Coordinates of C-alpha atoms in Angstrom, one line a residue:
M14 CA 0.0 0.0 0.0
K15 CA 1.1 3.6 -0.6
P16 CA 1.9 5.7 2.5
T17 CA -1.2 7.5 3.8
D18 CA -1.5 11.1 2.8
I19 CA -2.6 12.7 6.0
K20 CA -2.5 16.1 4.4
D21 CA -5.6 15.1 2.4
P22 CA -8.4 17.0 4.3
E23 CA -10.8 14.1 3.9
Y24 CA -8.5 11.5 5.5
F25 CA -8.8 12.5 9.1
H26 CA -12.3 13.8 8.5
K27 CA -13.4 10.2 7.7
V28 CA -11.8 9.0 10.9
V29 CA -14.0 11.4 13.0
D30 CA -16.9 9.0 12.3
C31 CA -19.6 11.1 14.0
Q32 CA -18.7 14.3 12.1
Y33 CA -18.3 12.4 8.8
A34 CA -21.7 10.9 9.2
C35 CA -23.4 14.2 9.9
P36 CA -24.8 15.8 6.7
A37 CA -23.7 19.2 8.0
H38 CA -20.4 17.8 9.3
T39 CA -20.8 19.4 12.7
P40 CA -17.5 19.1 14.7
V41 CA -19.0 16.8 17.3
P42 CA -16.1 16.0 19.6
E43 CA -15.1 19.7 19.7
Y44 CA -18.5 20.9 21.1
I45 CA -18.7 17.9 23.5
R46 CA -15.3 18.8 25.0
L47 CA -16.6 22.4 25.4
I48 CA -19.7 21.1 27.2
A49 CA -17.5 19.1 29.6
A50 CA -15.6 22.3 30.3
E51 CA -18.9 24.1 31.0
R52 CA -18.3 26.4 28.0
Y53 CA -21.9 26.0 26.9
S54 CA -22.1 29.2 24.8
E55 CA -19.0 28.3 22.8
A56 CA -20.4 24.7 22.3
Y57 CA -23.7 26.3 21.1
M58 CA -21.8 28.5 18.6
V59 CA -19.8 25.5 17.2
N60 CA -23.2 23.9 16.5
W61 CA -24.9 27.1 15.2
E62 CA -22.2 27.6 12.6
S63 CA -22.8 24.1 11.2
N64 CA -26.4 23.2 11.9
V65 CA -28.1 26.5 12.6
F66 CA -30.7 25.1 15.0
P67 CA -28.9 23.5 17.9
G68 CA -31.9 23.7 20.3
V69 CA -34.2 22.2 17.7
L70 CA -31.9 19.4 16.5
G71 CA -30.9 18.6 20.1
R72 CA -34.5 17.5 20.5
T73 CA -35.5 16.2 17.1
C74 CA -32.5 15.2 15.0
D75 CA -32.6 11.8 13.3
R76 CA -29.1 11.3 14.7
P77 CA -27.1 9.9 11.8
C78 CA -24.0 10.6 13.8
E79 CA -24.8 8.1 16.6
P80 CA -24.8 4.8 14.7
A81 CA -21.3 5.9 13.4
C82 CA -20.1 6.8 16.9
R83 CA -16.8 4.9 17.8
R84 CA -18.1 4.4 21.3
G85 CA -20.7 2.0 20.0
R86 CA -17.9 -0.3 18.9
V87 CA -16.5 -0.8 22.4
D88 CA -19.7 -0.2 24.4
E89 CA -23.4 -1.2 24.0
E90 CA -24.5 2.3 23.1
P91 CA -23.0 5.3 21.4
V92 CA -22.5 8.7 23.0
A93 CA -25.8 10.6 23.3
I94 CA -24.5 13.2 20.8
C95 CA -28.0 14.6 19.9
R96 CA -29.0 15.2 23.5
L97 CA -25.7 16.8 24.3
K98 CA -26.4 19.3 21.7
R99 CA -29.5 20.2 23.7
V100 CA -27.3 20.5 26.8
A101 CA -25.4 23.3 25.0
A102 CA -28.6 25.0 24.0
D103 CA -30.3 24.7 27.4
N104 CA -27.3 26.1 29.3
K105 CA -25.9 28.7 27.0
G106 CA -25.6 32.3 28.0
E107 CA -26.2 35.3 25.8
V108 CA -25.1 34.3 22.3
K109 CA -26.6 36.8 19.9
S110 CA -23.6 39.1 20.3
R111 CA -21.4 36.2 19.0
M112 CA -23.4 36.0 15.7
P113 CA -22.9 38.2 12.7
Q114 CA -23.9 41.8 13.5
G115 CA -25.9 43.9 11.0
P116 CA -26.7 46.1 9.3
F117 CA -24.5 44.6 6.6
A118 CA -23.0 46.6 3.7
P119 CA -25.3 45.9 0.7
N120 CA -23.8 44.3 -2.4
G121 CA -26.7 45.3 -4.6
K122 CA -28.1 41.8 -5.3
K123 CA -31.4 40.4 -4.2
V124 CA -32.3 36.7 -3.5
A125 CA -35.8 35.3 -3.0
L126 CA -36.3 32.2 -0.8
I127 CA -39.5 30.3 -1.4
G128 CA -40.5 28.4 1.8
G129 CA -39.5 29.2 5.3
G130 CA -38.1 25.9 6.5
P131 CA -34.6 24.9 7.6
A132 CA -33.0 24.9 4.1
S133 CA -34.2 28.4 3.3
L134 CA -33.3 29.8 6.7
T135 CA -29.8 28.3 6.3
V136 CA -29.4 30.1 3.0
A137 CA -30.6 33.3 4.6
R138 CA -28.1 32.8 7.5
D139 CA -25.2 32.4 5.1
L140 CA -26.0 35.0 2.5
A141 CA -27.3 37.9 4.6
P142 CA -23.9 38.8 6.2
L143 CA -22.4 39.0 2.7
G144 CA -24.7 41.9 1.9
Y145 CA -27.4 40.2 -0.1
E146 CA -31.0 41.5 0.2
I147 CA -32.9 38.4 1.3
H148 CA -36.7 38.1 0.8
L149 CA -38.4 35.0 2.4
Y150 CA -41.8 33.9 1.3
D151 CA -43.9 31.4 3.3
D152 CA -47.6 30.6 3.6
Q153 CA -47.3 30.2 7.4
R154 CA -47.6 33.0 9.9
K155 CA -44.0 32.4 11.2
G156 CA -40.8 30.9 9.9
G157 CA -39.8 27.4 10.5
G158 CA -41.6 25.4 7.8
M159 CA -42.0 21.8 8.7
M160 CA -40.2 22.3 12.0
R161 CA -43.3 24.3 13.0
S162 CA -46.1 22.5 11.2
Q163 CA -45.0 18.8 11.5
I164 CA -43.0 18.5 14.8
P165 CA -45.4 18.4 17.8
S166 CA -44.9 20.9 20.6
F167 CA -44.4 18.0 23.1
R168 CA -41.2 17.3 21.2
L169 CA -40.2 20.8 20.2
P170 CA -41.5 23.7 22.3
E171 CA -42.5 26.7 20.2
S172 CA -40.3 29.0 22.3
V173 CA -37.2 27.1 21.3
L174 CA -38.1 27.2 17.6
D175 CA -39.0 30.9 17.8
E176 CA -35.7 31.7 19.4
E177 CA -33.6 30.0 16.8
V178 CA -35.6 31.1 13.8
G179 CA -35.4 34.6 15.2
Y180 CA -31.6 34.5 15.2
V181 CA -31.7 34.2 11.4
L182 CA -34.6 36.6 10.7
D183 CA -32.9 39.2 12.9
L184 CA -30.0 39.3 10.4
G185 CA -32.2 41.7 8.4
I186 CA -34.3 39.2 6.4
H187 CA -37.3 40.7 4.6
T188 CA -40.2 38.4 5.5
H189 CA -43.4 37.8 3.5
F190 CA -45.4 35.5 5.7
N191 CA -49.0 34.4 5.1
Q192 CA -48.2 34.5 1.4
Y193 CA -48.5 31.4 -0.7
V194 CA -46.5 31.7 -3.9
T195 CA -48.6 30.7 -6.8
S196 CA -46.2 31.4 -9.7
L197 CA -42.5 31.1 -10.0
K198 CA -42.8 33.3 -13.1
D199 CA -44.3 36.1 -11.0
I200 CA -41.4 35.8 -8.5
L201 CA -38.8 36.0 -11.4
A202 CA -40.6 39.1 -12.7
K203 CA -39.8 40.9 -9.5
G204 CA -36.1 41.1 -10.6
Y205 CA -34.4 38.8 -8.1
D206 CA -30.9 37.9 -9.0
A207 CA -31.4 34.3 -7.7
V208 CA -34.2 32.2 -6.4
F209 CA -33.9 29.4 -3.8
V210 CA -36.7 26.9 -3.5
G211 CA -37.0 25.3 -0.1
T212 CA -40.7 24.3 0.0
G213 CA -40.2 20.8 1.4
A214 CA -42.3 17.8 0.5
P215 CA -45.8 19.2 1.3
K216 CA -48.0 16.5 -0.2
G217 CA -48.8 13.5 2.0
K218 CA -49.4 10.2 0.2
D219 CA -53.0 9.0 0.2
L220 CA -54.9 5.7 -0.3
D221 CA -57.1 7.2 -3.0
S222 CA -58.2 3.9 -4.5
L223 CA -58.9 2.0 -1.3
P224 CA -62.6 1.2 -1.1
G225 CA -64.5 3.6 1.2
R226 CA -61.8 6.3 1.1
W227 CA -64.1 9.0 -0.1
D228 CA -67.3 7.8 1.6
A229 CA -66.3 9.2 5.0
K230 CA -63.6 11.7 4.0
A231 CA -64.3 14.0 7.0
N232 CA -62.7 11.4 9.3
I233 CA -59.9 10.2 7.1
H234 CA -56.9 12.6 7.4
I235 CA -53.5 13.0 5.7
G236 CA -51.0 12.8 8.5
I237 CA -48.8 15.9 7.8
E238 CA -51.9 18.0 7.0
W239 CA -53.5 16.9 10.3
L240 CA -50.3 17.7 12.3
A241 CA -50.2 21.2 10.8
S242 CA -53.9 21.7 11.6
V243 CA -53.1 20.8 15.2
A244 CA -50.0 23.0 15.3
F245 CA -52.0 26.0 14.2
E246 CA -54.8 25.1 16.5
H247 CA -57.4 24.5 13.9
T248 CA -57.9 21.0 15.2
K249 CA -58.3 20.5 18.9
Q250 CA -59.8 17.0 19.3
I251 CA -60.1 13.6 17.7
G252 CA -62.3 10.5 18.2
K253 CA -61.7 8.0 20.9
N254 CA -60.7 5.2 18.5
V255 CA -57.9 6.1 16.1
I256 CA -56.0 4.2 13.5
V257 CA -52.7 5.5 12.3
L258 CA -51.4 4.0 9.1
G259 CA -47.6 4.1 8.5
G260 CA -44.4 3.3 10.2
G261 CA -42.3 6.4 9.9
N262 CA -41.7 9.3 12.3
T263 CA -44.7 11.2 11.1
A264 CA -46.9 8.2 12.1
M265 CA -45.3 8.3 15.5
D266 CA -46.0 12.0 15.8
C267 CA -49.6 11.4 14.7
C268 CA -50.3 8.6 17.2
R269 CA -48.8 10.5 20.1
T270 CA -50.6 13.7 19.2
S271 CA -53.9 11.7 19.0
R272 CA -53.4 10.4 22.5
R273 CA -53.3 14.1 23.7
L274 CA -56.4 15.2 21.8
G275 CA -58.8 12.6 23.1
G276 CA -57.7 9.3 21.5
D277 CA -58.2 6.7 24.2
N278 CA -57.7 3.7 21.9
V279 CA -54.9 4.7 19.4
R280 CA -53.2 2.0 17.4
V281 CA -50.5 2.1 14.7
V282 CA -50.9 -0.3 11.9
V283 CA -48.0 -1.1 9.5
R284 CA -47.7 -3.3 6.4
S285 CA -44.2 -4.4 7.1
P286 CA -42.5 -6.3 10.0
R287 CA -41.8 -4.0 12.9
K288 CA -38.1 -4.3 12.5
E289 CA -38.4 -2.6 9.1
M290 CA -40.3 0.4 10.3
K291 CA -38.7 3.6 9.1
A292 CA -39.3 5.5 12.4
S293 CA -36.4 6.1 14.6
P294 CA -36.1 3.5 17.4
W295 CA -36.5 6.1 20.1
E296 CA -39.6 7.5 18.5
I297 CA -41.1 4.0 18.5
E298 CA -40.0 3.5 22.1
D299 CA -41.7 6.7 23.1
A300 CA -45.0 5.7 21.4
V301 CA -45.0 2.3 23.1
H302 CA -44.3 4.0 26.4
E303 CA -47.5 6.0 25.9
D304 CA -49.5 2.8 25.6
I305 CA -49.8 2.8 21.8
P306 CA -49.7 -0.7 20.3
I307 CA -48.0 -1.2 17.0
L308 CA -49.5 -3.9 14.8
E309 CA -47.2 -5.3 12.1
N310 CA -47.9 -7.2 8.9
H311 CA -51.4 -5.8 8.3
V312 CA -52.2 -4.5 4.8
P313 CA -55.1 -2.0 4.5
K314 CA -57.9 -3.5 2.5
E315 CA -61.0 -1.3 3.1
F316 CA -62.4 1.7 4.9
V317 CA -65.6 0.4 6.5
V318 CA -68.4 3.0 6.2
E319 CA -72.0 2.7 7.3
D320 CA -74.6 5.4 6.5
G321 CA -71.9 7.8 5.6
R322 CA -70.1 7.3 8.9
L323 CA -66.7 5.8 9.4
K324 CA -66.8 2.6 11.4
G325 CA -63.3 1.3 11.0
M326 CA -61.0 -0.5 8.7
K327 CA -60.4 -4.1 7.4
F328 CA -56.9 -5.4 7.0
E329 CA -55.3 -8.4 5.4
K330 CA -52.8 -10.3 7.5
V331 CA -49.5 -11.0 5.6
Q332 CA -46.0 -12.3 6.3
A333 CA -42.7 -11.1 4.9
V334 CA -40.9 -13.5 2.6
Y335 CA -37.4 -12.6 1.4
E336 CA -36.0 -13.7 -2.0
N337 CA -32.6 -12.5 -3.3
G338 CA -32.7 -9.7 -0.7
R339 CA -36.1 -8.5 -1.8
R340 CA -39.1 -8.5 0.4
K341 CA -42.5 -9.8 -0.6
L342 CA -45.6 -9.6 1.6
I343 CA -47.5 -12.9 1.2
P344 CA -51.1 -13.3 2.6
T345 CA -51.3 -15.7 5.5
G346 CA -54.7 -16.9 4.5
E347 CA -56.2 -15.9 7.8
P348 CA -59.5 -14.1 8.0
D349 CA -59.4 -10.3 7.5
V350 CA -59.1 -8.3 10.6
F351 CA -61.4 -5.4 11.5
F352 CA -60.4 -2.5 13.8
E353 CA -62.9 0.0 15.0
A354 CA -62.1 3.7 14.3
D355 CA -63.7 7.1 14.6
D356 CA -60.7 8.7 12.7
V357 CA -57.9 7.4 10.5
L358 CA -54.6 9.2 10.0
V359 CA -52.8 8.3 6.8
A360 CA -49.0 8.7 7.4
I361 CA -47.5 6.5 4.7
G362 CA -45.1 8.9 3.1
Q363 CA -44.7 12.4 1.5
E364 CA -44.2 13.6 -2.0
N365 CA -43.0 16.8 -3.6
S366 CA -45.5 19.1 -5.3
F367 CA -44.7 22.0 -7.6
P368 CA -48.0 23.1 -9.1
W369 CA -46.8 26.7 -8.8
I370 CA -43.8 26.2 -11.0
E371 CA -44.6 26.8 -14.7
R372 CA -43.2 24.2 -17.1
D373 CA -42.2 26.8 -19.8
L374 CA -39.4 28.5 -17.9
G375 CA -36.6 26.2 -18.9
L376 CA -36.7 24.4 -15.5
Q377 CA -36.7 20.7 -16.2
F378 CA -38.4 18.0 -14.2
D379 CA -37.7 14.3 -14.3
N380 CA -40.1 11.4 -14.6
W381 CA -41.0 11.6 -10.9
E382 CA -41.8 15.4 -11.3
M383 CA -38.7 16.3 -9.3
P384 CA -36.5 19.1 -10.5
V385 CA -33.4 18.1 -12.5
L386 CA -30.5 19.4 -10.3
D387 CA -26.7 19.2 -10.0
S388 CA -26.2 17.1 -6.8
I389 CA -23.3 19.2 -5.7
T390 CA -24.4 22.8 -6.5
F391 CA -28.2 22.3 -6.3
Q392 CA -28.5 24.5 -9.3
S393 CA -31.5 23.7 -11.6
T394 CA -31.5 23.7 -15.4
L395 CA -32.7 27.3 -15.1
P396 CA -29.4 28.7 -13.8
I397 CA -31.0 31.5 -11.7
V398 CA -33.0 28.9 -9.6
F399 CA -31.6 26.7 -6.9
F400 CA -33.2 24.1 -4.7
G401 CA -32.5 22.5 -1.3
G402 CA -34.0 20.4 1.5
D403 CA -36.9 18.0 0.8
A404 CA -37.8 20.1 -2.3
A405 CA -34.4 19.2 -3.9
L406 CA -33.9 15.4 -3.6
G407 CA -36.9 14.2 -1.8
P408 CA -37.9 13.9 1.9
K409 CA -35.0 13.5 4.3
N410 CA -34.7 15.4 7.6
V411 CA -33.8 18.7 9.2
I412 CA -30.1 18.2 9.3
T413 CA -29.9 17.2 5.7
A414 CA -31.9 20.3 4.7
V415 CA -29.4 22.5 6.6
A416 CA -26.5 20.8 4.9
Q417 CA -28.0 21.4 1.5
G418 CA -28.9 25.0 2.4
H419 CA -25.2 25.6 3.1
Q420 CA -24.1 24.2 -0.2
A421 CA -26.8 26.0 -2.2
A422 CA -25.7 29.3 -0.5
V423 CA -22.2 28.7 -1.6
S424 CA -23.4 28.1 -5.2
I425 CA -25.6 31.2 -5.2
D426 CA -22.7 33.4 -4.0
L427 CA -20.4 31.9 -6.6
F428 CA -23.0 32.3 -9.3
L429 CA -23.8 35.9 -8.5
N430 CA -20.1 36.7 -8.5
G431 CA -19.4 35.2 -11.9
Q432 CA -17.4 32.3 -10.6
H433 CA -17.5 28.6 -11.6
L434 CA -19.8 26.6 -9.2
I435 CA -17.5 23.6 -9.2
K436 CA -14.0 24.7 -10.0
D437 CA -14.1 27.7 -7.7
R438 CA -15.9 25.9 -4.8
P439 CA -14.0 26.6 -1.6
S440 CA -12.3 23.8 0.2
P441 CA -13.1 23.0 3.9
Y442 CA -11.2 24.7 6.7
T443 CA -8.9 22.2 8.3
N444 CA -6.1 22.3 10.9
L445 CA -3.9 19.9 12.9
I446 CA -2.9 21.2 16.3
N447 CA -0.4 19.5 18.7
Q448 CA -2.1 18.6 22.1
K449 CA 1.1 18.3 24.2
M450 CA 1.2 20.2 27.5
G451 CA 4.0 18.2 29.0
I452 CA 5.9 15.0 28.3
H453 CA 2.9 12.9 29.3
E454 CA 0.2 15.5 29.7
W455 CA -2.5 16.5 27.2
I456 CA -4.5 19.7 26.7
Y457 CA -7.6 17.6 26.3
D458 CA -9.1 15.1 28.8
S459 CA -7.8 11.7 27.5
P460 CA -8.8 8.9 29.9
V461 CA -11.6 6.7 28.7
T462 CA -14.5 6.4 31.1
T463 CA -16.4 3.1 31.6
D464 CA -19.8 4.7 32.1
D465 CA -22.7 3.4 30.2
R466 CA -24.9 5.8 28.2
F467 CA -27.1 7.9 30.5
K468 CA -30.8 8.0 30.1
V469 CA -32.6 11.2 29.4
P470 CA -35.3 11.8 32.0
H471 CA -39.0 12.1 30.9
A472 CA -41.9 14.0 32.4
D473 CA -44.6 11.8 33.9
K474 CA -46.9 10.6 31.1
S475 CA -49.9 11.2 33.4
L476 CA -49.1 14.9 32.9
T477 CA -47.8 15.0 29.3
L478 CA -50.8 13.1 27.9
K479 CA -53.1 15.8 29.2
D480 CA -51.2 18.7 27.5
R481 CA -50.0 18.5 23.9
K482 CA -47.6 21.4 24.5
K483 CA -45.9 19.9 27.6
E484 CA -42.4 18.7 26.6
V485 CA -41.9 15.0 27.3
E486 CA -38.1 14.9 27.4
L487 CA -36.6 17.0 30.1
G488 CA -33.0 16.9 28.9
F489 CA -29.8 16.2 30.8
D490 CA -29.0 18.4 33.8
A491 CA -25.5 19.9 33.8
L492 CA -23.9 17.1 35.9
T493 CA -25.3 14.3 33.8
G494 CA -24.4 16.2 30.6
F495 CA -20.8 16.4 31.9
K496 CA -20.8 12.6 32.6
E497 CA -22.2 11.8 29.2
A498 CA -19.7 14.1 27.5
Q499 CA -16.9 12.2 29.2
R500 CA -17.9 9.1 27.3
C501 CA -16.7 10.7 24.1
L502 CA -13.5 9.2 22.8
N503 CA -12.1 12.4 21.3
C504 CA -12.0 10.9 17.8
D505 CA -10.9 14.2 16.3
V506 CA -7.6 14.0 18.3
Q507 CA -5.6 12.0 15.8
T508 CA -2.6 9.7 16.3
V509 CA 0.0 11.2 14.0
F510 CA 3.0 9.1 13.2
T511 CA 6.5 10.4 12.2
E512 CA 8.6 7.8 10.5
N513 CA 12.1 9.3 10.9
R514 CA 11.6 9.3 14.7
C515 CA 10.6 5.7 15.1
I516 CA 13.2 3.2 16.4
E517 CA 10.8 0.3 15.9
C518 CA 10.8 -0.7 19.6
D519 CA 7.2 -1.9 19.4
A520 CA 6.4 -0.2 22.7
C521 CA 3.2 1.3 21.1
V522 CA 2.2 -2.2 20.0
D523 CA 2.5 -3.6 23.5
I524 CA 0.5 -0.8 25.2
C525 CA -2.3 -0.4 22.6
P526 CA -5.6 -1.6 24.3
T527 CA -7.2 -2.6 21.0
T528 CA -4.2 -4.1 19.2
C529 CA -4.7 -1.7 16.4
I530 CA -1.0 -1.1 15.7
T531 CA 1.2 -3.5 13.7
F532 CA 4.7 -3.3 12.3
T533 CA 4.9 -5.6 9.3
I534 CA 6.1 -6.0 5.7
N535 CA 4.0 -4.0 3.2
G536 CA 1.6 -5.6 0.8
E537 CA -1.7 -5.1 -1.1
E538 CA -4.6 -4.0 1.1
D539 CA -6.5 -7.2 1.1
D540 CA -3.4 -9.2 2.1
L541 CA -2.3 -6.6 4.6
R542 CA -5.6 -6.5 6.5
T543 CA -5.3 -10.3 7.2
R544 CA -1.7 -10.0 8.6
L545 CA -2.4 -7.4 11.2
N546 CA -2.1 -8.2 14.9
A547 CA -5.9 -8.0 14.9
P548 CA -7.4 -8.7 11.5
S549 CA -9.2 -5.7 10.0
H550 CA -12.5 -6.5 8.4
N551 CA -14.2 -3.1 8.1
T552 CA -13.0 -2.0 4.7
E553 CA -15.1 1.2 4.9
Q554 CA -12.5 2.6 7.3
D555 CA -9.0 3.2 6.1
L556 CA -5.7 1.8 7.3
Y557 CA -3.1 4.3 8.3
V558 CA 0.1 3.1 6.6
S559 CA 3.6 4.7 7.1
D560 CA 6.4 5.0 4.6
T561 CA 9.0 2.3 4.7
L562 CA 11.0 2.2 8.0
K563 CA 14.7 1.3 8.4
T564 CA 14.0 -2.4 8.8
G565 CA 11.9 -2.5 5.7
R566 CA 8.7 -2.8 7.6
V567 CA 5.8 -0.3 7.7
M568 CA 3.6 0.8 10.5
V569 CA 0.0 0.0 10.0
K570 CA -2.8 1.3 12.2
D571 CA -6.4 0.2 11.9
E572 CA -8.4 3.4 12.2
D573 CA -11.6 1.5 12.7
V574 CA -10.8 0.3 16.3
C575 CA -8.4 3.0 17.6
L576 CA -9.8 4.6 20.8
H577 CA -7.6 7.8 20.4
C578 CA -6.6 7.2 24.0
G579 CA -3.1 8.5 23.5
L580 CA -1.3 5.6 25.2
C581 CA 0.9 5.1 22.1
A582 CA 2.1 8.7 22.3
E583 CA 2.6 8.5 26.0
R584 CA 4.6 5.3 25.8
C585 CA 6.7 6.2 22.7
P586 CA 10.3 7.1 23.9
T587 CA 11.1 9.2 20.8
S588 CA 7.8 11.0 20.2
A589 CA 7.2 9.2 16.9
W590 CA 3.6 9.2 17.9
D591 CA 1.8 12.5 18.6
M592 CA -1.8 13.4 19.5
Q593 CA -3.0 16.3 17.3
K594 CA -6.5 17.8 17.3
Y595 CA -8.0 17.8 13.8
L596 CA -10.4 20.7 13.0
Y597 CA -12.7 20.3 10.0
S598 CA -15.3 22.9 9.1
V599 CA -17.2 23.0 5.9
T600 CA -16.6 26.4 4.3
K601 CA -19.6 28.6 4.1
A602 CA -20.6 31.1 1.4
G603 CA -18.0 33.8 0.9
C604 CA -15.5 31.8 2.9
Q605 CA -16.7 33.3 6.1
T606 CA -14.4 32.8 9.1
S607 CA -15.0 29.6 11.1
V608 CA -16.0 30.0 14.7
L609 CA -13.5 27.2 15.4
E610 CA -10.7 29.7 14.7
T611 CA -11.8 31.8 17.7
I612 CA -12.2 29.0 20.3

């Protein structure tokens, strides 16, 4: 194998598994260390720069970082990364003065944002300080988009959302709320230099052709529309017997909201086996904790209606059969099952809908009526128009919408300055900083704690089920947050090897607790992985390979199982090993200074 090029900014980025897995590439270990040091405001700002909504995401994020967490390879559960984000948000001091301060010198260009959700707000956050005149259009009365209309208040208090949306709008954004855009052509006629579309995926999938669907339509609701109606207090009650169709997070929000609006007998019915439900495991767990049964392997067959009144639904029982990795739902032959229902909530997925975009503007759509976009720049075939969030590549989550908003903002800024959207795209900000304080002392807290993951306390359900606005999760207190933060393995503090200092004494091999270091003769990767002291089977994570040493051997470290404990660097008699903190920050529009440079 060729020697590893640690100057490649993506090499050590990939080793920081949590940050690499985060769509917005939030520097997770950095803000966790700040939490442990009680520097909550700084931890909040590290988050704010990357994900814009730390308080929101600390409660509602889909947590792609946690399955990637290195702690999960040596312990039963990963670090509670998401809930630590909330610790920073809940304990921060005054932070507005740390944010860009307007008014900003105008650059003479105007940008329209259609939709007030996380993607559009991210674009606004990135472009406003550069002097762009930003106009935000949304049909809701406040900003937030799906964060306001589809995430129930018992998961996300309105005050938290208002605060973090406000940080963006206070940058001087011109808001046009309660205004539904009916024509892109009309928006373009207003003379905007660029338009960003962040309208989400506003159309819930239906069961149009199921018998009885339109015979009792007043009691059959589309999940996302119903949640919005509850959020804006148009709907305040529901029948006692409720069926929720679907196995995603929207279905979990629907069933839990139903329990709070009068649903005594609420059940979730899914077509697939429970293990294949798309909802996050913790969302399912919370629903079950609130006494909501989840019935798997039931396929909707008919809405049962008598005299124009919904009585319930019939389902066919099926079993999952797998052939060549593909699932088939095969009827079991058992009699159909009937469940009584006063109301049914259909939460089986979402679709994009662009009836307001004329098809004669040069903006192309594919066979699925999705805009044809460049997946890096998010520019459409009409160069002046960009997309992001669910409106761009289909329904995902808040953190993905934020990440795409950042990239779209970079593209808009390049486009409006006459630069190439790919060739001139700025590289990420990176740095490697030595962590030595003494011969065997480190600037960072290096010992590995043996604590198991701490549980987030919940309010008593006898109280939360009576009030749809009462937050269920209470969050970590400061002490528990500190203890959970100590579980982080500091994966961004890298083990850096210097060949010309190594005397090949193998002391690092002897002391390594995971046997991840090997000195051996070089070879092809497939061969080399089998000859390490501990065979390396995870080919998704790289091997760190040195140049040839004096004996003709090379040093090989398996990045997959390294704990970043620093014992190799402490034990090495010649300082061939060093612990160096790796900073990686995705560059924002205009190459704005990273907050990491000030911490």
